[in-house]
Coordinates of C-alpha atoms (C1' of nucleotides) in Angstrom, one line a residue:
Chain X
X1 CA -14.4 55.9 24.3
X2 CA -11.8 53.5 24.7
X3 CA -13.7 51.7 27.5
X4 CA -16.4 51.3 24.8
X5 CA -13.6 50.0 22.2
X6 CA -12.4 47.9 24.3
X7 CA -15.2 45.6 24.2
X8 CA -15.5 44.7 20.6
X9 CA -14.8 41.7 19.4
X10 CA -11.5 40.9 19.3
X11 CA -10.6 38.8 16.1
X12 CA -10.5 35.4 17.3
X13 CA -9.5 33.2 13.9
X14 CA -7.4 31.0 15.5
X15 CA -8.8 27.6 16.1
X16 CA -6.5 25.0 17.6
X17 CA -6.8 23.2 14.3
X18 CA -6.4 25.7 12.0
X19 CA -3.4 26.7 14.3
X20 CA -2.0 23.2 13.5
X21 CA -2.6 24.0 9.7
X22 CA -0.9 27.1 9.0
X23 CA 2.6 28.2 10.1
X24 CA 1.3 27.5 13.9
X25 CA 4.1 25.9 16.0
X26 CA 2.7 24.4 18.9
X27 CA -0.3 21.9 19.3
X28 CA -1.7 20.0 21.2
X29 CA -2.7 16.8 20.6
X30 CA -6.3 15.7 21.2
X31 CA -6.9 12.9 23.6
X32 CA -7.4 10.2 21.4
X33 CA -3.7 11.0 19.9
X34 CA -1.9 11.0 23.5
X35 CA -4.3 7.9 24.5
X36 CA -2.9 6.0 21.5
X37 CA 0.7 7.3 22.4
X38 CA -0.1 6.7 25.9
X39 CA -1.1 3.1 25.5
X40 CA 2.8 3.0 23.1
X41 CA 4.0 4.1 26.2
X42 CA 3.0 1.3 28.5
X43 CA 4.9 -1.0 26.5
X44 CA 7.6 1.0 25.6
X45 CA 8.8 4.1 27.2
X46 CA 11.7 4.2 24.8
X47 CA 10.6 3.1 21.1
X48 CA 13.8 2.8 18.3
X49 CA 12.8 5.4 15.4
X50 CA 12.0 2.4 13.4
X51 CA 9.5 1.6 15.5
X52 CA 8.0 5.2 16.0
X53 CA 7.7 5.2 11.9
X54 CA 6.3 2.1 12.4
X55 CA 3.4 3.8 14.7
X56 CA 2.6 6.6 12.7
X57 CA 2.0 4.0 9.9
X58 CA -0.4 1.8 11.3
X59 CA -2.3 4.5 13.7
X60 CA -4.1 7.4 11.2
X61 CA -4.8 9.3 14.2
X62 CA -1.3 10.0 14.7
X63 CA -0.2 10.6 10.8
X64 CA -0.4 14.1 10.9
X65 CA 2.1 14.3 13.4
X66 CA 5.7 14.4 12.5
X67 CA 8.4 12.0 13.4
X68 CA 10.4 13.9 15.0
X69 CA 7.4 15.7 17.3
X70 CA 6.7 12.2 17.8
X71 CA 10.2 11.3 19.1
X72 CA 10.0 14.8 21.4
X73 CA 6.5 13.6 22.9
X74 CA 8.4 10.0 24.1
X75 CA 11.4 12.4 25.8
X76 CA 8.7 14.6 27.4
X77 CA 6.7 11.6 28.6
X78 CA 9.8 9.9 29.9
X79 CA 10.8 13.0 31.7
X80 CA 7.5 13.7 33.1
X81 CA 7.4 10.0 34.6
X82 CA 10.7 10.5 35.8
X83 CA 9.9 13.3 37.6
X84 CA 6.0 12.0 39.1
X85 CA 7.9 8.8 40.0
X86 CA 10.8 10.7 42.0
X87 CA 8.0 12.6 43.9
X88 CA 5.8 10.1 45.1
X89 CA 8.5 7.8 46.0
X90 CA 9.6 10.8 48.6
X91 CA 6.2 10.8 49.6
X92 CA 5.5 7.1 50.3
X93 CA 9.2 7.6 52.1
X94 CA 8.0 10.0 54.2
X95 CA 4.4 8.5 54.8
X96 CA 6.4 5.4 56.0
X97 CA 8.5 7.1 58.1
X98 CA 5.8 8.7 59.9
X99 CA 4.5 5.3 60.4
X100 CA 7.1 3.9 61.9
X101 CA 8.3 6.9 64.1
X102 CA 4.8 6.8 65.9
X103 CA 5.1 3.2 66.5
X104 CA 8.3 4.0 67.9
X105 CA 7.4 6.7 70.0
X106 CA 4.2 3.9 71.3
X107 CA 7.0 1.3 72.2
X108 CA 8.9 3.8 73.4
X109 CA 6.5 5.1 76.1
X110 CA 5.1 1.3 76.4
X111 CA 9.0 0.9 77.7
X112 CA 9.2 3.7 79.7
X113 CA 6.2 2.6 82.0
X114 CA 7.6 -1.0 81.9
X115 CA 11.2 0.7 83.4
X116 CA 9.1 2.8 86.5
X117 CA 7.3 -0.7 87.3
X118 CA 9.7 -2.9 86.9
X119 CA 11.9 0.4 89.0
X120 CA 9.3 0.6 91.9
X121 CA 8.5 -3.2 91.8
X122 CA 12.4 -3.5 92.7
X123 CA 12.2 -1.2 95.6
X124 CA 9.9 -2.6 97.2
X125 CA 11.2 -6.1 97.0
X126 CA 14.4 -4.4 98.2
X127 CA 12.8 -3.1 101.1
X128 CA 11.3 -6.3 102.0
X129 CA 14.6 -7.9 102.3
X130 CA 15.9 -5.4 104.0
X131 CA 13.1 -5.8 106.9
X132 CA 14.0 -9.4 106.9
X133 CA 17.8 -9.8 107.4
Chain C
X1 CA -8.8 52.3 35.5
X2 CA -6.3 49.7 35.5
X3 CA -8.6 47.7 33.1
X4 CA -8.9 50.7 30.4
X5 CA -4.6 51.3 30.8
X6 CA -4.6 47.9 29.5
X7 CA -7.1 47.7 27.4
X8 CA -5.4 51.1 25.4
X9 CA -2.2 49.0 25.2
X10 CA -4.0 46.3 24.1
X11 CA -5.5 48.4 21.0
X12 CA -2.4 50.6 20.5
X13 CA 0.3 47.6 20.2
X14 CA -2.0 45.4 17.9
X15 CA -1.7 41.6 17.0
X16 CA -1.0 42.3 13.6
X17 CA 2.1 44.4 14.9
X18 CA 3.6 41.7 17.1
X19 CA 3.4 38.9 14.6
X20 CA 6.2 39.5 12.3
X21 CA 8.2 40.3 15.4
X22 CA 8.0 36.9 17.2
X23 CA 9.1 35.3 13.6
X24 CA 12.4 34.6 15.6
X25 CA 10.5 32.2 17.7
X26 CA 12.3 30.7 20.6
X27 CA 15.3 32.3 22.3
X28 CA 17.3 31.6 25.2
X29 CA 17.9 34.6 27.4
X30 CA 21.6 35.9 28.4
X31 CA 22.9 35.3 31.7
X32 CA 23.0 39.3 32.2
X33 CA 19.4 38.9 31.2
X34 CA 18.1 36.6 33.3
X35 CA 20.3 37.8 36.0
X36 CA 18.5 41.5 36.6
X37 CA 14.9 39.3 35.8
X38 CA 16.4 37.6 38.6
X39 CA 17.1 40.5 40.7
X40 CA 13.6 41.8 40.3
X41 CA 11.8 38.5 40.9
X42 CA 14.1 38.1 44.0
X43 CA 12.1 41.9 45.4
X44 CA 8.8 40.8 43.6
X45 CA 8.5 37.6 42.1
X46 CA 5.1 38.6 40.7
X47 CA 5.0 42.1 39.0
X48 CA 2.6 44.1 37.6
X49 CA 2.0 44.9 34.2
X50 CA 2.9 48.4 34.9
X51 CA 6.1 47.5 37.2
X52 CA 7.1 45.0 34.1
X53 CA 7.2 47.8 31.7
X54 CA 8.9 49.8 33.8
X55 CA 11.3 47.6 33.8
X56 CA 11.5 46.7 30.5
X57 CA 12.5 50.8 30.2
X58 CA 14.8 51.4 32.4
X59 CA 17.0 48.0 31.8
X60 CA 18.5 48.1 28.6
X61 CA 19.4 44.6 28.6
X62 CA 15.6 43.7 28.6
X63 CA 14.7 46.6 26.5
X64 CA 14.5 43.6 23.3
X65 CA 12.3 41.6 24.9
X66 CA 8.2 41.8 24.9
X67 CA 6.5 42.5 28.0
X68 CA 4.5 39.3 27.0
X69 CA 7.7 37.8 26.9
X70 CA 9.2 38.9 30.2
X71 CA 5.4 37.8 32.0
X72 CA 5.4 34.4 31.1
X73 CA 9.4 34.6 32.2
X74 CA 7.6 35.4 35.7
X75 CA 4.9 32.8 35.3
X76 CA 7.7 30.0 34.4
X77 CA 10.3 31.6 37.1
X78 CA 6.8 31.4 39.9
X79 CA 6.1 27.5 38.6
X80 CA 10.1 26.6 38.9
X81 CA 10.8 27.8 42.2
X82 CA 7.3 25.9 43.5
X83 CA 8.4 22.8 42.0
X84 CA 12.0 23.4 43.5
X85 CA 10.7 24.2 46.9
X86 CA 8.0 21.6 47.6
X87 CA 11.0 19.1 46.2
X88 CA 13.6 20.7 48.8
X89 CA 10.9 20.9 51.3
X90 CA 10.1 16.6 51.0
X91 CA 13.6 16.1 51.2
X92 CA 14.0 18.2 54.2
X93 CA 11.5 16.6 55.7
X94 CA 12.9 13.2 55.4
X95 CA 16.2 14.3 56.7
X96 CA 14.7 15.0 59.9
X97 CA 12.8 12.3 59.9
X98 CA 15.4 9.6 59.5
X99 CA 17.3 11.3 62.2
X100 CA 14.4 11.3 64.4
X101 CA 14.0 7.5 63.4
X102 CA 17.6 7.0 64.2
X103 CA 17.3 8.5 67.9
X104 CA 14.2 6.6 68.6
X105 CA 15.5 3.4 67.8
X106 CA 18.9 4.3 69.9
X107 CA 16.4 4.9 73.0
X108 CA 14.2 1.8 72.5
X109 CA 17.5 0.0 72.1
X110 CA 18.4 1.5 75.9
X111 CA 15.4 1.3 77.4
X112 CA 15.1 -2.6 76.2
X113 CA 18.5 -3.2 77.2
X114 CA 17.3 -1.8 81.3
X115 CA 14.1 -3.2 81.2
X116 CA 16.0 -6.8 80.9
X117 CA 18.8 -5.3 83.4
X118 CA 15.9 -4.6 86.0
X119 CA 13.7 -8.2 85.6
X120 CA 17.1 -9.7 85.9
X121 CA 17.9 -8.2 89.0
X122 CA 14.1 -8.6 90.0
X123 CA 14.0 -12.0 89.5
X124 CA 17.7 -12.3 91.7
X125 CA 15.8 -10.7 94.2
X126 CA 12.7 -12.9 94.3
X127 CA 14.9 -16.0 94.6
X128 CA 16.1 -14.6 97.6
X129 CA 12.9 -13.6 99.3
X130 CA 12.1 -17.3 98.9
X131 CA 15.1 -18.7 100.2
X132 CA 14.8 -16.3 103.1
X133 CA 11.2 -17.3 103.9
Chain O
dC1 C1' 19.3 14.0 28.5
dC2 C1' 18.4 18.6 30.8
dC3 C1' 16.6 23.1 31.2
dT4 C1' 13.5 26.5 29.8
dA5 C1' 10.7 29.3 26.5
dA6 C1' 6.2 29.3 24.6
dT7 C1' 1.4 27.9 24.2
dG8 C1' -3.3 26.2 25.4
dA9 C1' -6.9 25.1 28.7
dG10 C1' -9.3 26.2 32.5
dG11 C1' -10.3 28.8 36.9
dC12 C1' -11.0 33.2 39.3
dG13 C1' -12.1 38.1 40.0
dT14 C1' -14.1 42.0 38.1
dA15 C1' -15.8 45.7 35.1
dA16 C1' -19.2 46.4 31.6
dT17 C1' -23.8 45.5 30.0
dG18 C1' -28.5 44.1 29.6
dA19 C1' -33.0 42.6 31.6
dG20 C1' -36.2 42.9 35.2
Chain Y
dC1 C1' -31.7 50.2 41.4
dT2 C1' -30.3 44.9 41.6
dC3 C1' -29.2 40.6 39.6
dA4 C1' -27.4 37.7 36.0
dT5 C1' -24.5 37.4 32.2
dT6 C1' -20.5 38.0 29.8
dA7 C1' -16.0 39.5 28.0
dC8 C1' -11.6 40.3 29.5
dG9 C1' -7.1 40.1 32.0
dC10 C1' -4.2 37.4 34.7
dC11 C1' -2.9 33.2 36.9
dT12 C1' -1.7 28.3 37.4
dC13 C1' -0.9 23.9 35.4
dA14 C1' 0.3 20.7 32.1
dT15 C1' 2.2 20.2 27.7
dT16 C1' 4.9 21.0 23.4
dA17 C1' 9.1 22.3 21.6
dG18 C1' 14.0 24.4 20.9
dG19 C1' 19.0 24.2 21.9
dG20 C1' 23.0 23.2 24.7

DNA sequence: CCCTAATGAGGCGTAATGAG
DNA sequence: CTCATTACGCCTCATTAGGG
């Protein structure tokens, strides 16, 4: 019935390359195409468009990709770092300040024991001098 | 049960069907829209396939959009209000914790302030048990 | 630039199916 | 029957891409 229709196979023609070479949109790149953008990217977040043409010139692994996409993956990659960057400085904040609020909270107590000893040490010389005069 | 329901919408609402509809690729939602998908996510921000065609029925503002369409509206809507809320929760964090920071530094400040008010006054008194003996 | 819609990859749970 | 496999649906996450 429809249980058994159900599990036929489902026409599955579209390859992510074949995607890229019809009317197909949206790709992704393969790793060796955001590694070599990635290693642009090092040196320069925020390449002119001269030097973008300049890229897809001189790296084939990048000429089917268009100038334009190219120019949308260096906004997206800027944005991304922008926003991992943001993040993990919060975090490294915050690690900090846990740091240094336990070592405040140790010097803290170390001080408060300091106080009742130096407190009691006082009262007892107070006593003594007392007994004296 | 669940699985055939979706399986029969599966087969009765083809691929082939959908693909000249989505030629109008990438639209930006009215506020009324996203408004009542906001309402709902606000009750149940992840809806079944069933309550999403519900509500695709009895809204009529939603009625142009594909179910498809309004799920991955809840998966993005989900992923947003994550990111937003481990970002508001970091900064929340550190709020309190400079505060904290601020008060312990205040009470180290007094307590360092009586623990050389009390050797002071310990050492006064010291003097004076010498002279005395 | 920013926000967000759309897509692909990969993980998880489970119903269907086949082998023993 | 049980156990392993597998195909499917749905989810998250990261990524690509469209428009204001």
């Amino acid at each position: 019935m429809a249980m058994a229709m159900a599990h036929q196979h489902r026409e599955s023609s579209s390859d992510s390359i074949n995607r890229h070479l019809d009317a197909g949109k949206y790709v992704r790149y393969t790793g060796e195409q955001v590694e070599a953008l990635e290693r642009v990217y090092a040196e320069c977040p925020k390449p002119s468009s001269l030097r973008r043409q300049q890229l897809i010139r001189d790296c084939p692994i990048l000429s089917n990709i268009e100038p334009k996409q190219i120019n949308v993956w260096f906004q997206n990659r800027r944005c991304q770092e922008k926003q991992r960057k943001e993040a993990s400085r919060l975090q490294t904040v915050n690690r900090k300040m846990t740091v240094m609020n336990k070592l405040l909270m140790e010097e803290n107590d170390r001080l408060q024991k300091q106080v009742s000893q130096l407190v009691c040490e006082n009262g007892f010389m107070r006593q003594q001098l007392h007994t004296v005069c």
